[in-house]
Coordinates of C-alpha atoms and ligand atoms in Angstrom, one line a residue:
M1 CA 0.0 0.0 0.0
P2 CA 2.5 2.6 -1.1
G3 CA 0.8 6.1 -1.1
I4 CA -1.1 6.8 2.1
V5 CA -2.5 10.2 3.1
I6 CA -3.2 11.0 6.7
V7 CA -5.8 13.8 6.9
G8 CA -7.6 15.6 9.7
T9 CA -11.4 15.3 9.5
Q10 CA -12.3 18.1 11.9
W11 CA -10.8 21.5 12.9
G12 CA -7.2 20.2 13.3
D13 CA -5.5 18.9 16.5
E14 CA -7.0 15.4 15.9
A15 CA -3.7 13.9 17.1
K16 CA -2.5 13.2 13.5
G17 CA 1.1 13.6 14.7
K18 CA 0.7 10.6 17.0
I19 CA -1.0 8.5 14.3
T20 CA 1.6 9.4 11.7
D21 CA 4.3 8.4 14.1
F22 CA 2.5 5.1 14.8
L23 CA 2.1 4.3 11.1
A24 CA 5.5 5.5 10.2
K25 CA 7.2 2.4 11.6
D26 CA 5.9 0.5 8.6
A27 CA 6.7 3.3 6.1
D28 CA 9.8 4.2 4.2
C29 CA 9.3 8.0 4.4
V30 CA 6.9 10.7 5.5
V31 CA 6.2 14.0 3.6
R32 CA 4.4 17.1 4.8
Y33 CA 2.3 18.7 2.1
N34 CA 0.7 21.8 3.5
G35 CA 0.7 24.5 6.2
G36 CA 3.8 25.6 8.1
A37 CA 4.8 26.3 11.7
N38 CA 1.1 26.9 12.5
A39 CA 0.9 23.1 13.0
G40 CA 1.9 21.5 16.2
H41 CA 2.3 17.7 16.0
T42 CA 2.9 16.2 19.4
V43 CA 4.4 12.7 19.7
I44 CA 5.1 11.0 23.1
V45 CA 7.5 8.1 23.1
D46 CA 8.4 6.3 26.4
G47 CA 7.2 9.3 28.4
K48 CA 9.2 11.9 26.5
T49 CA 7.2 14.5 24.6
Y50 CA 8.4 15.8 21.2
K51 CA 6.7 18.8 19.6
L52 CA 7.1 19.2 15.9
H53 CA 6.0 22.1 13.8
L54 CA 7.6 21.6 10.5
I55 CA 9.6 18.3 10.4
P56 CA 7.3 15.3 9.7
S57 CA 6.4 13.0 12.6
G58 CA 8.2 10.0 11.0
V59 CA 11.5 11.5 12.0
L60 CA 11.4 9.8 15.4
H61 CA 11.5 6.4 13.7
G62 CA 14.6 7.5 11.8
K63 CA 12.7 7.5 8.5
R64 CA 13.4 9.8 5.6
V65 CA 11.3 13.0 6.0
Y66 CA 10.4 15.5 3.4
I67 CA 8.9 19.0 3.4
G68 CA 6.9 19.4 0.2
N69 CA 6.4 22.4 -2.0
G70 CA 3.0 23.1 -0.4
V71 CA 4.5 23.9 3.0
V72 CA 5.6 27.4 4.0
V73 CA 8.9 27.2 5.9
D74 CA 9.9 29.4 8.8
P75 CA 13.7 29.3 8.9
Q76 CA 14.0 29.9 12.6
V77 CA 11.5 27.2 13.5
L78 CA 13.2 24.7 11.2
M79 CA 16.7 25.4 12.6
D80 CA 15.5 25.2 16.2
E81 CA 13.6 22.0 15.5
L82 CA 16.7 20.4 13.8
E83 CA 18.9 21.4 16.7
N84 CA 16.5 20.1 19.3
L85 CA 16.2 16.8 17.5
R86 CA 20.0 16.5 17.2
H87 CA 20.3 17.3 20.9
E88 CA 17.9 14.4 21.6
G89 CA 20.2 12.1 19.6
F90 CA 18.3 12.0 16.3
Q91 CA 20.0 12.5 12.9
P92 CA 17.1 13.8 10.8
D93 CA 17.3 12.5 7.2
L94 CA 15.6 15.7 6.0
H95 CA 14.8 16.8 2.4
I96 CA 13.2 20.2 1.7
S97 CA 11.5 21.1 -1.6
D98 CA 13.3 23.8 -3.6
R99 CA 9.8 25.0 -4.4
A100 CA 8.5 25.6 -0.9
H101 CA 8.0 29.2 0.1
V102 CA 9.8 31.0 2.9
V103 CA 8.1 32.8 5.8
F104 CA 9.8 36.0 6.9
D105 CA 9.3 38.0 10.1
F106 CA 7.4 40.7 8.1
H107 CA 4.8 38.0 7.2
K108 CA 4.2 37.4 10.9
L109 CA 3.9 41.1 11.5
E110 CA 1.4 41.4 8.6
D111 CA -0.5 38.4 10.0
G112 CA -1.2 40.3 13.2
L113 CA -2.0 43.5 11.4
Q114 CA -4.5 41.8 9.1
E115 CA -6.2 40.1 12.0
R116 CA -6.6 43.5 13.8
L117 CA -8.2 45.0 10.6
K118 CA -10.6 42.1 10.1
G119 CA -12.3 42.4 13.5
N120 CA -15.1 39.9 13.7
L121 CA -14.0 38.2 10.5
R122 CA -10.6 37.4 12.0
A123 CA -9.8 33.7 12.1
G124 CA -7.8 33.9 15.3
T125 CA -4.7 32.9 13.5
T126 CA -1.5 31.4 15.1
K127 CA 0.3 34.6 14.0
R128 CA 3.0 32.5 12.3
G129 CA 2.8 34.5 9.0
I130 CA 1.0 31.7 7.2
G131 CA -1.8 33.7 5.4
P132 CA 0.6 36.5 4.2
T133 CA 3.2 34.0 2.9
Y134 CA 0.6 32.0 0.9
S135 CA -0.9 35.3 -0.3
D136 CA 2.6 36.4 -1.6
K137 CA 3.0 32.9 -3.2
T138 CA -0.3 33.3 -5.1
A139 CA 0.4 36.9 -6.1
R140 CA 3.8 35.7 -7.3
F141 CA 5.8 37.9 -5.0
G142 CA 7.0 35.0 -2.8
I143 CA 10.5 33.8 -2.1
R144 CA 11.1 30.1 -2.6
I145 CA 13.7 27.9 -1.0
A146 CA 15.6 27.7 -4.3
D147 CA 15.9 31.5 -4.3
L148 CA 17.9 31.4 -1.0
L149 CA 20.7 29.6 -2.9
D150 CA 21.2 32.3 -5.5
E151 CA 22.3 35.6 -4.0
E152 CA 21.5 37.7 -7.1
V153 CA 18.0 36.4 -7.5
L154 CA 17.3 36.6 -3.8
K155 CA 18.5 40.2 -3.7
S156 CA 16.3 41.4 -6.5
K157 CA 13.2 39.5 -5.4
L158 CA 13.6 40.6 -1.8
N159 CA 14.1 44.2 -2.8
I160 CA 10.7 44.3 -4.5
L161 CA 9.0 42.3 -1.7
I162 CA 10.5 44.4 1.1
N163 CA 9.5 47.7 -0.6
L164 CA 6.0 46.4 -1.0
K165 CA 5.8 45.3 2.6
Q166 CA 7.2 48.5 3.9
K167 CA 4.5 50.5 2.1
I168 CA 1.8 48.1 3.5
I169 CA 3.1 48.4 7.1
S170 CA 3.7 52.2 7.0
Q171 CA 1.0 53.5 4.7
V172 CA -1.9 51.0 5.1
Y173 CA -1.5 50.0 8.7
N174 CA 0.3 53.2 9.9
E175 CA 2.8 51.2 11.9
N176 CA 6.2 52.7 12.8
V177 CA 8.3 49.7 11.8
K178 CA 11.3 50.0 9.5
L179 CA 12.3 46.9 7.7
D180 CA 16.1 46.4 7.4
E181 CA 16.6 45.0 3.9
Q182 CA 20.3 44.3 4.4
E183 CA 19.7 42.4 7.6
I184 CA 16.8 40.4 6.1
L185 CA 19.0 39.5 3.1
K186 CA 21.9 38.5 5.3
E187 CA 19.7 36.2 7.4
A188 CA 18.0 34.6 4.4
L189 CA 21.4 33.8 2.8
Q190 CA 22.6 32.3 6.0
F191 CA 19.6 30.1 6.2
G192 CA 20.0 29.1 2.6
R193 CA 23.6 28.0 3.3
A194 CA 22.6 26.1 6.5
I195 CA 19.9 24.1 4.6
S196 CA 21.5 23.8 1.2
D197 CA 22.4 20.1 1.7
Y198 CA 18.7 19.2 2.3
V199 CA 17.3 21.1 -0.7
C200 CA 16.0 18.9 -3.5
D201 CA 13.2 18.3 -6.0
V202 CA 10.9 16.5 -3.5
S203 CA 8.3 15.7 -6.2
A204 CA 11.0 13.8 -8.2
E205 CA 12.2 11.9 -5.0
I206 CA 8.8 10.9 -3.8
N207 CA 7.7 9.7 -7.3
E208 CA 10.9 7.7 -7.5
A209 CA 10.2 6.2 -4.0
L210 CA 6.7 5.2 -5.1
D211 CA 8.2 3.7 -8.3
R212 CA 10.4 1.5 -6.1
G213 CA 7.3 0.3 -4.3
E214 CA 8.2 2.2 -1.1
T215 CA 5.5 3.2 1.4
V216 CA 5.1 6.9 1.5
I217 CA 3.0 8.7 4.2
F218 CA 1.6 12.1 3.1
E219 CA 1.2 13.9 6.5
G220 CA -1.6 16.5 6.5
A221 CA -1.5 19.4 8.8
Q222 CA -4.7 21.2 10.3
G223 CA -8.1 19.7 9.4
T224 CA -10.7 19.6 6.7
L225 CA -12.8 22.4 8.2
L226 CA -9.8 24.7 8.0
D227 CA -9.2 24.1 4.3
I228 CA -8.9 27.3 2.2
D229 CA -11.5 26.1 -0.3
H230 CA -13.7 23.7 1.6
G231 CA -13.4 24.9 5.2
L232 CA -15.3 27.5 7.0
Y233 CA -14.1 30.5 5.0
P234 CA -12.8 32.9 6.2
Y235 CA -12.3 31.2 9.6
G236 CA -9.8 28.6 8.3
T237 CA -6.1 28.5 7.3
S238 CA -4.6 29.4 3.9
S239 CA -3.7 26.0 2.5
N240 CA -5.4 23.0 1.1
T241 CA -5.5 20.7 4.1
I242 CA -7.6 18.0 2.4
A243 CA -6.2 14.9 0.8
G244 CA -6.1 16.5 -2.7
G245 CA -3.5 18.9 -1.2
A246 CA -1.1 16.0 -1.0
C247 CA -1.0 15.9 -4.8
T248 CA -0.4 19.6 -5.3
G249 CA 1.7 20.1 -2.2
V250 CA 4.2 17.4 -3.0
G251 CA 3.9 17.0 -6.8
V252 CA 2.4 13.5 -7.3
G253 CA -0.5 12.5 -9.5
P254 CA -3.9 11.6 -7.9
K255 CA -3.4 7.9 -9.0
R256 CA -0.4 7.7 -6.7
I257 CA -2.6 7.9 -3.6
D258 CA -3.7 4.4 -2.6
K259 CA -5.3 5.0 0.7
V260 CA -6.7 7.9 2.7
I261 CA -6.9 7.7 6.4
G262 CA -9.1 10.2 8.2
V263 CA -8.2 11.0 11.8
M264 CA -11.0 12.2 14.1
K265 CA -11.0 13.0 17.8
A266 CA -13.7 11.3 19.9
Y267 CA -15.1 14.8 20.6
I268 CA -14.4 18.1 18.9
S269 CA -12.0 20.9 19.6
R270 CA -11.4 24.2 17.8
V271 CA -8.7 26.8 18.4
G272 CA -9.7 30.1 16.8
T273 CA -12.9 31.9 15.9
G274 CA -16.0 31.0 13.9
P275 CA -19.1 28.9 14.7
V276 CA -18.8 25.5 16.4
P277 CA -22.3 24.0 16.7
T278 CA -21.6 21.4 19.4
E279 CA -19.4 23.6 21.6
L280 CA -19.7 23.0 25.4
K281 CA -19.4 26.1 27.5
N282 CA -20.0 24.2 30.8
S283 CA -18.3 22.0 33.3
I284 CA -18.3 19.0 30.9
G285 CA -16.5 21.1 28.4
E286 CA -14.0 22.2 31.1
K287 CA -13.5 18.6 32.1
I288 CA -12.8 17.5 28.5
R289 CA -10.4 20.4 28.1
E290 CA -8.4 19.6 31.2
V291 CA -8.3 15.8 30.8
G292 CA -7.6 16.1 27.1
K293 CA -5.0 18.8 27.7
E294 CA -6.8 20.9 25.0
Y295 CA -4.4 23.8 24.8
G296 CA -2.7 24.8 21.5
T297 CA 0.6 23.1 20.8
T298 CA 1.8 26.2 18.9
T299 CA 0.2 29.0 20.8
G300 CA -0.8 27.6 24.2
R301 CA -4.4 28.9 23.7
P302 CA -7.2 27.0 25.4
R303 CA -9.1 25.1 22.8
R304 CA -12.9 25.3 22.5
V305 CA -14.3 21.8 23.0
G306 CA -17.6 20.1 22.5
W307 CA -19.5 16.9 21.8
L308 CA -18.5 14.8 18.8
D309 CA -20.1 16.3 15.7
L310 CA -20.5 13.7 12.8
V311 CA -21.5 16.3 10.2
P312 CA -18.0 17.7 9.6
V313 CA -16.6 14.1 9.6
K314 CA -19.2 13.1 6.9
Y315 CA -18.3 16.1 4.9
S316 CA -14.6 15.2 5.3
I317 CA -15.2 11.6 4.1
R318 CA -16.7 13.0 0.9
L319 CA -14.0 15.6 0.3
N320 CA -11.1 13.4 1.1
G321 CA -12.3 10.0 -0.2
I322 CA -11.6 8.5 3.2
D323 CA -11.1 4.7 3.2
E324 CA -10.7 4.2 7.0
L325 CA -11.0 6.2 10.2
V326 CA -8.8 6.5 13.2
I327 CA -10.5 7.7 16.4
T328 CA -8.2 9.4 19.0
K329 CA -8.5 10.4 22.6
L330 CA -11.4 8.0 23.4
D331 CA -10.0 7.8 26.9
V332 CA -10.7 11.5 27.6
L333 CA -14.5 10.7 27.6
S334 CA -14.2 8.3 30.5
G335 CA -16.6 9.0 33.3
I336 CA -18.9 11.3 31.3
D337 CA -22.4 9.8 31.2
P338 CA -24.5 10.2 29.0
L339 CA -22.4 11.0 25.9
K340 CA -23.9 13.0 23.1
V341 CA -23.1 12.7 19.4
C342 CA -24.4 15.2 16.9
V343 CA -25.8 13.3 13.8
K344 CA -27.3 16.3 11.8
Y345 CA -28.3 19.9 12.2
K346 CA -31.7 21.7 12.3
C347 CA -31.7 25.1 10.7
E348 CA -34.9 27.1 10.7
G349 CA -37.1 24.0 10.3
R350 CA -34.8 22.4 7.7
T351 CA -32.5 19.4 8.3
I352 CA -28.9 19.8 7.2
D353 CA -26.3 17.1 7.2
T354 CA -23.4 18.8 5.5
I355 CA -21.4 22.0 6.0
P356 CA -23.0 25.0 4.3
A357 CA -20.8 27.5 2.4
D358 CA -22.7 30.4 4.0
I359 CA -21.4 31.1 7.5
R360 CA -24.6 32.8 8.5
T361 CA -26.5 29.6 7.8
F362 CA -23.9 27.5 9.7
E363 CA -24.2 29.9 12.7
R364 CA -27.9 29.1 12.8
C365 CA -27.4 25.3 12.7
E366 CA -28.6 23.6 15.9
P367 CA -27.2 20.1 16.6
V368 CA -29.5 17.1 16.7
Y369 CA -28.0 14.7 19.2
E370 CA -28.1 11.0 19.8
E371 CA -27.5 10.0 23.4
L372 CA -25.3 7.1 24.3
E373 CA -24.3 5.5 27.6
G374 CA -20.9 6.5 28.9
W375 CA -18.3 4.2 30.6
Q376 CA -16.7 4.3 34.0
A377 CA -14.0 6.8 34.9
D378 CA -11.4 4.4 36.1
V379 CA -10.3 2.4 33.1
D380 CA -6.9 0.8 32.8
W381 CA -6.2 2.0 29.2
R382 CA -2.6 0.6 29.1
R383 CA -4.0 -2.9 29.8
I384 CA -6.7 -2.5 27.3
A385 CA -4.3 -1.2 24.6
K386 CA -2.2 -4.3 25.2
E387 CA -5.2 -6.7 25.1
G388 CA -6.9 -5.1 22.1
Y389 CA -10.3 -4.1 20.9
E390 CA -12.3 -6.8 22.8
A391 CA -11.0 -5.5 26.1
L392 CA -12.7 -2.0 25.6
P393 CA -15.6 -1.2 27.9
E394 CA -18.9 -2.4 26.2
Q395 CA -20.2 1.2 26.1
A396 CA -17.0 2.4 24.4
K397 CA -17.5 -0.3 21.8
E398 CA -21.1 0.8 21.3
Y399 CA -19.8 4.4 20.9
L400 CA -17.4 3.3 18.1
Q401 CA -20.1 1.1 16.5
R402 CA -22.6 3.9 16.3
I403 CA -20.0 6.2 14.7
E404 CA -19.3 3.6 12.1
E405 CA -23.0 3.0 11.5
H406 CA -23.6 6.7 10.9
L407 CA -20.4 7.3 8.8
K408 CA -20.4 4.0 6.9
V409 CA -16.6 3.9 7.0
P410 CA -14.6 1.4 9.1
I411 CA -12.6 2.4 12.1
S412 CA -9.2 0.8 11.9
I413 CA -7.3 2.3 14.8
V414 CA -8.4 3.6 18.2
S415 CA -6.1 5.7 20.3
V416 CA -6.6 5.6 24.1
G417 CA -3.7 7.7 25.3
P418 CA -0.9 10.0 24.1
E419 CA 1.8 7.3 24.1
R420 CA 2.7 5.3 21.0
R421 CA 1.8 2.0 22.8
E422 CA -1.7 3.3 23.8
T423 CA -3.0 2.5 20.4
I424 CA -5.4 -0.3 19.4
V425 CA -5.4 -1.7 15.9
I426 CA -8.8 -3.2 15.0
N427 CA -8.7 -6.4 13.1
K428 CA -12.4 -7.3 12.7
Ligands
LIG501 P1 -3.3 30.3 10.5 O1 -3.1 29.0 9.9 O2 -2.2 30.6 11.6 O3 -3.4 31.4 9.5 O4 -4.7 30.3 11.3 C1 -5.9 30.2 10.6 C2 -6.9 29.4 11.5 O5 -6.5 28.1 11.5 C3 -7.0 29.9 12.9 O6 -8.4 29.7 13.3 C4 -6.1 28.9 13.6 O7 -6.5 28.7 15.0 C5 -6.4 27.6 12.8 N1 -5.2 26.7 12.8 C6 -4.0 26.9 12.1 N2 -3.2 25.8 12.4 C7 -3.9 25.0 13.2 C8 -3.5 23.7 13.7 O8 -2.5 23.1 13.5 N3 -4.5 23.2 14.6 C9 -5.7 23.8 14.8 N4 -6.0 25.0 14.3 C10 -5.1 25.6 13.5

């Protein structure tokens, strides 16, 4: 099964990092196809926590890891991440696309200024410069990794870009910030030199790996509801988070994808603004947030949490062509009884079971819940993970079964804790 996409089916933070790490042991390489340092992939191995923002999660298995052209690369984050991994004894076998775009500090500044201007329409971004970098890419002002390796090209491109940004900062936003062109150029060249050995044509390498019959994991960042085209516009991110993004963000044809694995949390979480129909603003929500440690990996912001909503997941199944589902953080729901699952919405007398394009309609959607029996608080998840699916509490099995019945897609893996070993593979 050579080309496997791992995609988030909700609002991101579905624990894709843990699942990518888990599946990476049987893969040859892992490639990131979208987003940038807005992502925060947490992997816990033998009690030690690793937080990755740019480098694909397969790095902890010593696999070849790739940053595709669809990713926007923050030099400082990448250098820090490499150094931390080396400090922990890893020797990342990293490959960076020459076509990936570079995030500069002025992009981060612009990110914050744009959010201020947008008021209620702000997405609550991570302020990592993601939107402005993708905007520059689309407007063809952007700087690519390949440009960092050619001083003359970089100088002329940066000159235009910095002049433009200076005007935007000073004349549009009235900010008293002076961009230092020489300093920005110097740092960019330094970064280019530091990463030059890793730079390559990732599309060519991944296609060759697939030709050799290797297993390649395409690791998605963020979730389907944050996708620039199909997410809750304008409350999402600026890249294609969906499985199709793996083709454009790496440079492989659609026929090279053999399997799409959708990752969903056993409840929902959302960091940022915009409507969330099943949000819980009560003690159950607080409990889920605390037990599930629902605080942003990148920003530390408390995440909004709520009952599992199957409408976004159904929507994701359609958009991504999901073959199998992975449910994460099932353990977090222990001791909550009853459990509620949203199966559709009611909106002004109508039934809706998809995500509308119009945010005002989505804001008016009221969840229609199915109630299920919860399970006890004190469950020995490590023992269950060792023994397998049959050892799960009966009510937890019923919870999973109802999800499968509604979604009509098999659940192949259940995660019951943050550690690699707290993972159950279902062989029905
Ligand atoms: P940006 O990607 O930083 O521009 O943020 C746009 C929106 O996507 C905001 O609502 C963020 O909170 C959200 N977002 C971006 N990256 C992630 C992520 O990795 N997990 C969850 N939400 C994210």
